[in-house]
mmCIF file of C-alpha atoms and ligand atoms in Angstrom:
data_model
loop_
_atom_site.group_PDB
_atom_site.id
_atom_site.type_symbol
_atom_site.label_atom_id
_atom_site.label_comp_id
_atom_site.label_asym_id
_atom_site.label_seq_id
_atom_site.Cartn_x
_atom_site.Cartn_y
_atom_site.Cartn_z
ATOM 1 C CA UNK N 2 0.000 0.000 0.000
ATOM 2 C CA UNK N 3 1.520 3.304 -1.013
ATOM 3 C CA UNK N 4 1.507 6.366 1.222
ATOM 4 C CA UNK N 5 -1.535 7.989 -0.444
ATOM 5 C CA UNK N 6 -3.604 4.807 -0.343
ATOM 6 C CA UNK N 7 -2.715 4.246 3.305
ATOM 7 C CA UNK N 8 -3.760 7.805 4.173
ATOM 8 C CA UNK N 9 -7.116 7.372 2.416
ATOM 9 C CA UNK N 10 -7.597 4.001 4.091
ATOM 10 C CA UNK N 11 -6.912 5.487 7.522
ATOM 11 C CA UNK N 12 -9.278 8.419 6.885
ATOM 12 C CA UNK N 13 -12.064 6.129 5.691
ATOM 13 C CA UNK N 14 -11.565 3.771 8.618
ATOM 14 C CA UNK N 15 -11.637 6.638 11.109
ATOM 15 C CA UNK N 16 -14.861 8.087 9.672
ATOM 16 C CA UNK N 17 -16.552 4.681 9.517
ATOM 17 C CA UNK N 18 -15.410 3.872 13.042
ATOM 18 C CA UNK N 19 -16.753 7.087 14.514
ATOM 19 C CA UNK N 20 -20.086 6.491 12.775
ATOM 20 C CA UNK N 21 -20.288 3.031 14.287
ATOM 21 C CA UNK N 22 -19.434 4.402 17.722
ATOM 22 C CA UNK N 23 -22.239 6.980 17.506
ATOM 23 C CA UNK N 24 -24.702 4.316 16.356
ATOM 24 C CA UNK N 25 -23.628 1.932 19.146
ATOM 25 C CA UNK N 26 -23.826 4.687 21.773
ATOM 26 C CA UNK N 27 -27.307 5.698 20.630
ATOM 27 C CA UNK N 28 -28.524 2.112 20.872
ATOM 28 C CA UNK N 29 -27.008 1.717 24.317
ATOM 29 C CA UNK N 30 -29.106 4.557 25.649
ATOM 30 C CA UNK N 31 -32.027 3.801 27.899
ATOM 31 C CA UNK N 32 -35.524 3.922 26.411
ATOM 32 C CA UNK N 33 -37.950 6.419 27.969
ATOM 33 C CA UNK N 34 -40.733 4.692 29.869
ATOM 34 C CA UNK N 35 -44.161 6.187 30.449
ATOM 35 C CA UNK N 36 -43.633 6.145 34.224
ATOM 36 C CA UNK N 37 -40.465 8.235 33.971
ATOM 37 C CA UNK N 38 -40.985 11.480 35.950
ATOM 38 C CA UNK N 39 -40.457 13.730 32.933
ATOM 39 C CA UNK N 40 -42.615 11.447 30.797
ATOM 40 C CA UNK N 41 -45.497 11.720 33.270
ATOM 41 C CA UNK N 42 -45.142 15.507 33.440
ATOM 42 C CA UNK N 43 -45.079 15.775 29.642
ATOM 43 C CA UNK N 44 -47.810 13.227 28.932
ATOM 44 C CA UNK N 45 -45.396 11.031 27.000
ATOM 45 C CA UNK N 46 -46.831 7.876 25.447
ATOM 46 C CA UNK N 47 -44.770 5.307 23.552
ATOM 47 C CA UNK N 48 -47.739 4.926 21.194
ATOM 48 C CA UNK N 49 -49.181 8.317 20.241
ATOM 49 C CA UNK N 50 -52.561 6.770 19.428
ATOM 50 C CA UNK N 51 -53.096 5.956 23.117
ATOM 51 C CA UNK N 52 -52.797 9.545 24.378
ATOM 52 C CA UNK N 53 -55.744 10.728 26.477
ATOM 53 C CA UNK N 54 -56.782 13.670 24.280
ATOM 54 C CA UNK N 55 -59.269 14.904 26.906
ATOM 55 C CA UNK N 56 -56.295 15.515 29.209
ATOM 56 C CA UNK N 57 -53.738 16.434 26.547
ATOM 57 C CA UNK N 58 -55.875 18.591 24.264
ATOM 58 C CA UNK N 59 -52.980 19.573 22.019
ATOM 59 C CA UNK N 60 -53.162 16.018 20.659
ATOM 60 C CA UNK N 61 -56.901 16.221 19.943
ATOM 61 C CA UNK N 62 -58.494 16.682 16.544
ATOM 62 C CA UNK N 63 -57.263 16.072 13.005
ATOM 63 C CA UNK N 64 -54.108 18.120 13.498
ATOM 64 C CA UNK N 65 -53.336 16.305 16.742
ATOM 65 C CA UNK N 66 -53.723 12.960 15.022
ATOM 66 C CA UNK N 67 -50.731 13.838 12.843
ATOM 67 C CA UNK N 68 -48.550 14.525 15.875
ATOM 68 C CA UNK N 69 -45.983 11.928 16.883
ATOM 69 C CA UNK N 70 -42.262 11.957 17.512
ATOM 70 C CA UNK N 71 -41.380 11.420 13.855
ATOM 71 C CA UNK N 72 -43.290 14.585 12.892
ATOM 72 C CA UNK N 73 -41.814 16.666 15.730
ATOM 73 C CA UNK N 74 -39.083 19.186 15.005
ATOM 74 C CA UNK N 75 -37.181 18.069 18.098
ATOM 75 C CA UNK N 76 -36.952 14.427 16.994
ATOM 76 C CA UNK N 77 -33.534 13.124 15.925
ATOM 77 C CA UNK N 78 -33.952 9.764 14.228
ATOM 78 C CA UNK N 79 -31.640 6.906 15.240
ATOM 79 C CA UNK N 80 -33.413 4.175 13.298
ATOM 80 C CA UNK N 81 -36.969 3.230 12.306
ATOM 81 C CA UNK N 82 -37.951 2.502 15.935
ATOM 82 C CA UNK N 83 -36.196 5.113 18.047
ATOM 83 C CA UNK N 84 -34.810 8.596 18.132
ATOM 84 C CA UNK N 85 -33.392 11.165 20.509
ATOM 85 C CA UNK N 86 -35.237 14.127 21.984
ATOM 86 C CA UNK N 87 -33.710 16.976 24.018
ATOM 87 C CA UNK N 88 -36.629 16.836 26.471
ATOM 88 C CA UNK N 89 -35.487 13.334 27.436
ATOM 89 C CA UNK N 90 -31.752 13.924 27.187
ATOM 90 C CA UNK N 91 -29.660 10.772 27.271
ATOM 91 C CA UNK N 92 -32.608 8.489 26.511
ATOM 92 C CA UNK N 93 -34.335 7.200 23.405
ATOM 93 C CA UNK N 94 -37.959 7.884 22.558
ATOM 94 C CA UNK N 95 -40.183 5.714 20.392
ATOM 95 C CA UNK N 96 -40.654 6.861 16.810
ATOM 96 C CA UNK N 97 -44.392 6.356 17.355
ATOM 97 C CA UNK N 98 -44.325 8.266 20.656
ATOM 98 C CA UNK N 99 -45.732 11.639 21.575
ATOM 99 C CA UNK N 100 -45.489 14.190 24.362
ATOM 100 C CA UNK N 101 -46.924 17.626 25.056
ATOM 101 C CA UNK N 102 -43.657 19.192 23.927
ATOM 102 C CA UNK N 103 -44.455 18.310 20.300
ATOM 103 C CA UNK N 104 -43.342 21.094 17.967
ATOM 104 C CA UNK N 105 -44.402 21.557 14.327
HETATM 105 S S1 SF4 C 285 -40.807 16.668 22.145
HETATM 106 FE FE1 SF4 C 285 -41.273 15.735 20.171
HETATM 107 S S2 SF4 C 285 -39.680 14.173 19.846
HETATM 108 FE FE2 SF4 C 285 -39.652 14.731 22.009
HETATM 109 S S3 SF4 C 285 -40.967 13.172 22.988
HETATM 110 FE FE3 SF4 C 285 -42.229 14.972 22.553
HETATM 111 S S4 SF4 C 285 -43.174 14.558 20.537
HETATM 112 FE FE4 SF4 C 285 -41.442 13.139 20.792
#
């Protein structure tokens, strides 16, 4: 391997490795549960369709029906099932989840 090829190999390996580390770290994070203190305060549900819309009126109606983590500005997708949310820092939320912090 010549010097240029080795440099490119090392760069590619470093970038790929850091990507894997981020992915592994994200998957190692705890999943938010509905009995979590912040989750209770924010009305978080792992399944947005189960939210009590009489209590959490923001989620009511046709516009509310479209609200879930994947449509929230704060959602940072990890994979098809989970993502990160700054309201639940250090934990994963369900892609199909919802909380009263939902932002268009
Ligand atoms: S703020 Fe948005 S991404 Fe975070 S839990 Fe609530 S709905 Fe989901």
